[in-house]
PDB file of C-alpha atoms in Angstrom:
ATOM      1  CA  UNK A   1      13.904  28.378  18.517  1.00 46.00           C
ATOM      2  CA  UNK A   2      13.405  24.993  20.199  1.00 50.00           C
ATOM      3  CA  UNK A   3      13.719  21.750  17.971  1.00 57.00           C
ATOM      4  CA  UNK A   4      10.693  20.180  16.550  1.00 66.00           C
ATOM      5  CA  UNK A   5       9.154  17.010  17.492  1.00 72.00           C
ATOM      6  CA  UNK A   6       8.914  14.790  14.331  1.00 82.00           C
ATOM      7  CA  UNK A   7       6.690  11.366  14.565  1.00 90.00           C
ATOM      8  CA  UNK A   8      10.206   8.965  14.110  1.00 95.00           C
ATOM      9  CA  UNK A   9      13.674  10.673  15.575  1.00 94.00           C
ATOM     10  CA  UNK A  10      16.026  10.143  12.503  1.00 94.00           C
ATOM     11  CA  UNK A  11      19.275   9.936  14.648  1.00 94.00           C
ATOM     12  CA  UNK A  12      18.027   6.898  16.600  1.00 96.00           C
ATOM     13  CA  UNK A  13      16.681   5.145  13.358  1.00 97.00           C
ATOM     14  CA  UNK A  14      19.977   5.767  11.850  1.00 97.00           C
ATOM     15  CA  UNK A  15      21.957   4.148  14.914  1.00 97.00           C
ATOM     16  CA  UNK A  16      19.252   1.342  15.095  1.00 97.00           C
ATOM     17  CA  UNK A  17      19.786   0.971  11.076  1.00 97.00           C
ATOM     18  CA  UNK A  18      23.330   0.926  11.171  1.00 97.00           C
ATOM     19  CA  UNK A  19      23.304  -2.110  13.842  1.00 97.00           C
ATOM     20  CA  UNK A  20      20.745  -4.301  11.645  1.00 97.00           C
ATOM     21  CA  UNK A  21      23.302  -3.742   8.416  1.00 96.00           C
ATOM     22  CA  UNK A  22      25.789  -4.601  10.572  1.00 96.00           C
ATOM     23  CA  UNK A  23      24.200  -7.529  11.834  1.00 95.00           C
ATOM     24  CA  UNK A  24      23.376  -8.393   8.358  1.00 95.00           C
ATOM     25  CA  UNK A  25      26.513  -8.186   6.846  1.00 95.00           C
ATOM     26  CA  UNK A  26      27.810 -10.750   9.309  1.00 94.00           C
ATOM     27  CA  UNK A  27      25.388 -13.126   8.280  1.00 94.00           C
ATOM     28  CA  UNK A  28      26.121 -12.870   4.714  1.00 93.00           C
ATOM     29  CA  UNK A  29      29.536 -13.063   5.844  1.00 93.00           C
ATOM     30  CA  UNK A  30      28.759 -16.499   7.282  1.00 93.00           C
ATOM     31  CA  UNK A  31      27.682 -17.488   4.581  1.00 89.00           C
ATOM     32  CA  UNK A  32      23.617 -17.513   6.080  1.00 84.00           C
ATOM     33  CA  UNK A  33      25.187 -19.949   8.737  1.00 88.00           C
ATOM     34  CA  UNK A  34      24.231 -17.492  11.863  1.00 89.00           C
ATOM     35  CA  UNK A  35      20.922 -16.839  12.470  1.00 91.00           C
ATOM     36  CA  UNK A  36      19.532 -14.130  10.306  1.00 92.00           C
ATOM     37  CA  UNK A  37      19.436 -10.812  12.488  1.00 95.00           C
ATOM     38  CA  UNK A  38      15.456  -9.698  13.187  1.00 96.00           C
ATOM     39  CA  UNK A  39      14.506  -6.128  13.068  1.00 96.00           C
ATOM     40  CA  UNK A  40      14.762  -4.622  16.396  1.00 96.00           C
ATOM     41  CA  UNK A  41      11.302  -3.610  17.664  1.00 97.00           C
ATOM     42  CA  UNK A  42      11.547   0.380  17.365  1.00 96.00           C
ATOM     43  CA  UNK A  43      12.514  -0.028  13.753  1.00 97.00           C
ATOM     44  CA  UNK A  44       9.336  -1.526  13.242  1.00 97.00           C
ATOM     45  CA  UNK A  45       7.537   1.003  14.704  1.00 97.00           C
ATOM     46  CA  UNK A  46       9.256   3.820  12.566  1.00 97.00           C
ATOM     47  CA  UNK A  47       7.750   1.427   9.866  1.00 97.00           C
ATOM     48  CA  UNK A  48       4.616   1.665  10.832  1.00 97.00           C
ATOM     49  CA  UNK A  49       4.841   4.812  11.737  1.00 96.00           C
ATOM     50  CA  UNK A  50       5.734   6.405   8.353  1.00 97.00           C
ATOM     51  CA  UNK A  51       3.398   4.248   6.711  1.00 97.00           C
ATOM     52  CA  UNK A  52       0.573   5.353   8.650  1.00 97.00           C
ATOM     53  CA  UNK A  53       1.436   9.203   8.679  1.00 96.00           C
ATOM     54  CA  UNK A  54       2.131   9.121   5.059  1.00 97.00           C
ATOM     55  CA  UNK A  55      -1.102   6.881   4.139  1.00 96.00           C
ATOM     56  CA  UNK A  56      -2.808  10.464   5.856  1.00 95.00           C
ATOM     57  CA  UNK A  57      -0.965  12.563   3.121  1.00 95.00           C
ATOM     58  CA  UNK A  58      -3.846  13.941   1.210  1.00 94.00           C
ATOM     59  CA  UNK A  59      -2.711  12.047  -2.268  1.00 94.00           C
ATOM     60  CA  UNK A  60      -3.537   8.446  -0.368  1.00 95.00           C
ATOM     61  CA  UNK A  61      -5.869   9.906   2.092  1.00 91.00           C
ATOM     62  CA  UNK A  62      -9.205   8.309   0.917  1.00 92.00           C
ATOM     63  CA  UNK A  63      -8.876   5.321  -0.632  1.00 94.00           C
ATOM     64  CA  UNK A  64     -11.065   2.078   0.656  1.00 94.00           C
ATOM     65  CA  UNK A  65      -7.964   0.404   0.908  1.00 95.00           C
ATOM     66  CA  UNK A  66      -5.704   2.148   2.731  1.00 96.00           C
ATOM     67  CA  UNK A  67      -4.796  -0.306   5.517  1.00 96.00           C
ATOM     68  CA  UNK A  68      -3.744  -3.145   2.558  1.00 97.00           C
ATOM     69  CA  UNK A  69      -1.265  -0.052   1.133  1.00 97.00           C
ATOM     70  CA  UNK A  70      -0.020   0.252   4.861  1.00 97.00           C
ATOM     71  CA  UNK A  71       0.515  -3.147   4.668  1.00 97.00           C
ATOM     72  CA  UNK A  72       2.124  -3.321   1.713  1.00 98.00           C
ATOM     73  CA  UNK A  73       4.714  -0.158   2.857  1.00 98.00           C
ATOM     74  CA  UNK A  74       5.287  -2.138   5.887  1.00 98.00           C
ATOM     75  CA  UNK A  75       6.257  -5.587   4.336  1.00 98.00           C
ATOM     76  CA  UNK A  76       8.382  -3.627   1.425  1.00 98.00           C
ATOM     77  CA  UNK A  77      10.204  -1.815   4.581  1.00 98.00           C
ATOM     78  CA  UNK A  78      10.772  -5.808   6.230  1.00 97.00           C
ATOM     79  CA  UNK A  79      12.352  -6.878   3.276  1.00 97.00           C
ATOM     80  CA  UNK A  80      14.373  -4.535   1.758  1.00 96.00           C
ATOM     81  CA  UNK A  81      15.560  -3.374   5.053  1.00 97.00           C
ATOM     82  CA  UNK A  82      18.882  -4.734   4.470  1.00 96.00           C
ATOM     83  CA  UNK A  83      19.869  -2.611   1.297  1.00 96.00           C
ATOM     84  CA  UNK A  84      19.728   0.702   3.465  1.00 97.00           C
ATOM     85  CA  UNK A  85      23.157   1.611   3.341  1.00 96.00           C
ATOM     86  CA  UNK A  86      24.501   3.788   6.318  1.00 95.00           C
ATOM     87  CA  UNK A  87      27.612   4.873   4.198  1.00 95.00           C
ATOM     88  CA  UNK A  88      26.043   6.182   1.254  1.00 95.00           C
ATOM     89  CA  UNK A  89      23.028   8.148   3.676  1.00 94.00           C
ATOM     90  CA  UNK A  90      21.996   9.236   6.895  1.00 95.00           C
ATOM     91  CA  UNK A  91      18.856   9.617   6.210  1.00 96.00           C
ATOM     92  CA  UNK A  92      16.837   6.294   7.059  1.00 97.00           C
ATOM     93  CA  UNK A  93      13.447   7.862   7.457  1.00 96.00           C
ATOM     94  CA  UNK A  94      13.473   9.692   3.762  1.00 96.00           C
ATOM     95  CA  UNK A  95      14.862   5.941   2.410  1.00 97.00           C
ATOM     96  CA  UNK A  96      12.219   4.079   3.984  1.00 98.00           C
ATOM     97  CA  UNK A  97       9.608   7.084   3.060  1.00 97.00           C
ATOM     98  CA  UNK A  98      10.338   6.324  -0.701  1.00 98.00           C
ATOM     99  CA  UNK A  99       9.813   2.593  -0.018  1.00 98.00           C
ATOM    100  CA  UNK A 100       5.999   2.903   1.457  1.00 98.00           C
ATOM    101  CA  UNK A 101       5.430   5.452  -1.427  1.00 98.00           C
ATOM    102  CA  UNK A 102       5.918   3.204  -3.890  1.00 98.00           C
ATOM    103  CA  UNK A 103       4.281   0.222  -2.196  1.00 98.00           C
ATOM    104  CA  UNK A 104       1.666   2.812  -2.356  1.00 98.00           C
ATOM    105  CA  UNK A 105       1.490   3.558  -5.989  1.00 97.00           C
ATOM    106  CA  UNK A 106       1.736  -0.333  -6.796  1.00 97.00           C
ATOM    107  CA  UNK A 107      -1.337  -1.259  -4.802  1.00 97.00           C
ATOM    108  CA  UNK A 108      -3.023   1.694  -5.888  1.00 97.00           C
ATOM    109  CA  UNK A 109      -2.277   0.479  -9.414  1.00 97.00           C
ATOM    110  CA  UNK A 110      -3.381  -3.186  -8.616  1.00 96.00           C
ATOM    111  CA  UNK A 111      -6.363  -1.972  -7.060  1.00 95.00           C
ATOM    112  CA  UNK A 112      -7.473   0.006 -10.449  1.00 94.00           C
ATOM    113  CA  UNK A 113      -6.454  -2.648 -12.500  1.00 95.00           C
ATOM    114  CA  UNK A 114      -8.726  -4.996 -10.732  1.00 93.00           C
ATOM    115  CA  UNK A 115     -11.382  -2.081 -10.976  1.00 90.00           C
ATOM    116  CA  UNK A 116     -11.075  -2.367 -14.766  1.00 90.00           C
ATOM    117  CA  UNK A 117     -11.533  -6.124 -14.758  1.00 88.00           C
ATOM    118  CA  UNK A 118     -14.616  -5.924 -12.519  1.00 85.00           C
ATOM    119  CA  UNK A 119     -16.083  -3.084 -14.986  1.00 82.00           C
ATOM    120  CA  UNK A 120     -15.408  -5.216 -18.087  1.00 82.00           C
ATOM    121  CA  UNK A 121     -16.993  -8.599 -17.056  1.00 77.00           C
ATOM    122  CA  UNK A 122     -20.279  -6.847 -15.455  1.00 72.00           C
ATOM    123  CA  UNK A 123     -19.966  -4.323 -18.771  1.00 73.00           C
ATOM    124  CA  UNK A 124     -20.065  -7.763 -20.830  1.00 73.00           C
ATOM    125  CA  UNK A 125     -23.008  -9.514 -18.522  1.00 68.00           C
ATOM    126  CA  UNK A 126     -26.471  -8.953 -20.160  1.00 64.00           C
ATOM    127  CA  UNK A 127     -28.189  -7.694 -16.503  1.00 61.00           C
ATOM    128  CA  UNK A 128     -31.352  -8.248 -18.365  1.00 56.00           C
ATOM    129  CA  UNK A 129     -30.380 -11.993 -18.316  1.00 60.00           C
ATOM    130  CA  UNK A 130     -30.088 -11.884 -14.545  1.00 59.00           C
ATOM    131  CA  UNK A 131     -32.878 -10.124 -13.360  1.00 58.00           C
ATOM    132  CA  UNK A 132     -36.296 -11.047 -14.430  1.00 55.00           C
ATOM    133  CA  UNK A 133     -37.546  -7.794 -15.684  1.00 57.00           C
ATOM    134  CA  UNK A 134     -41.276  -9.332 -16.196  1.00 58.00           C
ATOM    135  CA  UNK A 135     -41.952  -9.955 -12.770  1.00 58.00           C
ATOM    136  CA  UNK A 136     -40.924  -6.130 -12.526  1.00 59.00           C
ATOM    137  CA  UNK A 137     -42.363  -4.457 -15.996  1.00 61.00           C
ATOM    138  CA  UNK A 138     -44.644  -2.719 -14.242  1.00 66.00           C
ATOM    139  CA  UNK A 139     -42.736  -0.975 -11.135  1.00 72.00           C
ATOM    140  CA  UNK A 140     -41.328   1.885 -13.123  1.00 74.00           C
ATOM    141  CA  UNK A 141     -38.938   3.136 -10.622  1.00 74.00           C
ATOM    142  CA  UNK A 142     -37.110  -0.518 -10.758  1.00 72.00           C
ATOM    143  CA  UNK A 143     -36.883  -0.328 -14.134  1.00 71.00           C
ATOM    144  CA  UNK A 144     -35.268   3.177 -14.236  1.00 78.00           C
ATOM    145  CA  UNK A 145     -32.874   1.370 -11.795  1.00 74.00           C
ATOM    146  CA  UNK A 146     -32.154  -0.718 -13.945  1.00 72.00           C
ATOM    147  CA  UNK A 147     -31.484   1.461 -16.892  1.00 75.00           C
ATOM    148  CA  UNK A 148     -29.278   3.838 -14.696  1.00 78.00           C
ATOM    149  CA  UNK A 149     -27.244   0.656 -14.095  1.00 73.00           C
ATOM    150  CA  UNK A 150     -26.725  -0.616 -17.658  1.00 70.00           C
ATOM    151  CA  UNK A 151     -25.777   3.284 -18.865  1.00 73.00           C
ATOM    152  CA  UNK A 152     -23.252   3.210 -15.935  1.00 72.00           C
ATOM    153  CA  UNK A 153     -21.769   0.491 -17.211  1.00 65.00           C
ATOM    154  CA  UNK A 154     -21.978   1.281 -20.871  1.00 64.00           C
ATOM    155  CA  UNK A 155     -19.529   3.948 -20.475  1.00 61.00           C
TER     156      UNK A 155
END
């Protein structure tokens, strides 16, 4: 049976991980007096690759802001790419997986919270007060508009 294909070839991340670490550890070694070591340009596009594929998992699939999670996975990946440890795995792509998936959940979470705040202050705004209904009294559909709004938001 011939080998699968996958979207990011673990062996070369590995090889390409190892060599930032090692990079990395001689700058800290330096004491930050080298220049700090940049993330080789196939790395990066493992990180973006992940994060895209995995922002098409059907748990993140359809959410407005899917391209800020992306983002988010990505710049998580940037700056914690010098913890990945070659000696305790060899697994780079399920270590940088985990990563995006909890960039995920965070700006899912900040994205709900910010839901809530929206829903309280237009819950807590009279919309009476900002539309004058008497110009409107007598166009019932805009004032069944109205009323489907303020229930909405009553919930």
């Amino acid at each position: 049976m011939a080998e699968k294909n996958h979207y990011v070839n673990n062996e070369e991340f590995l090889i390409e991980m190892t060599e930032y670490r090692n990079d990395y550890l001689k700058y800290v070694d330096s004491h930050k007096t080298l220049t700090k070591p940049k993330i080789s340009e196939s790395v990066a596009l493992s990180f973006i690759k992940i994060a895209t594929n995995l922002s098409n998992k059907a748990n993140f699939r359809n959410y407005t802001y899917k391209d800020e999670m992306i983002l988010d996975g990505i710049e998580n990946c940037v700056a914690y790419a010098h913890n990945f440890n070659p000696e305790k795995s060899t697994n780079p792509f399920s270590y940088f997986t985990q990563i995006i998936y909890y960039a995920f959940v965070r700006r899912i979470q900040k994205e709900n919270k910010q839901t809530d705040i929206k829903r309280s202050l237009i819950r807590n705004l009279d919309i009476t007060e900002l539309i004058n209904l008497k110009e409107t009294e007598d166009i019932p559909e805009v004032r069944e508009y109205f009323e489907i709004i303020k229930d909405y938001f009553e919930k």
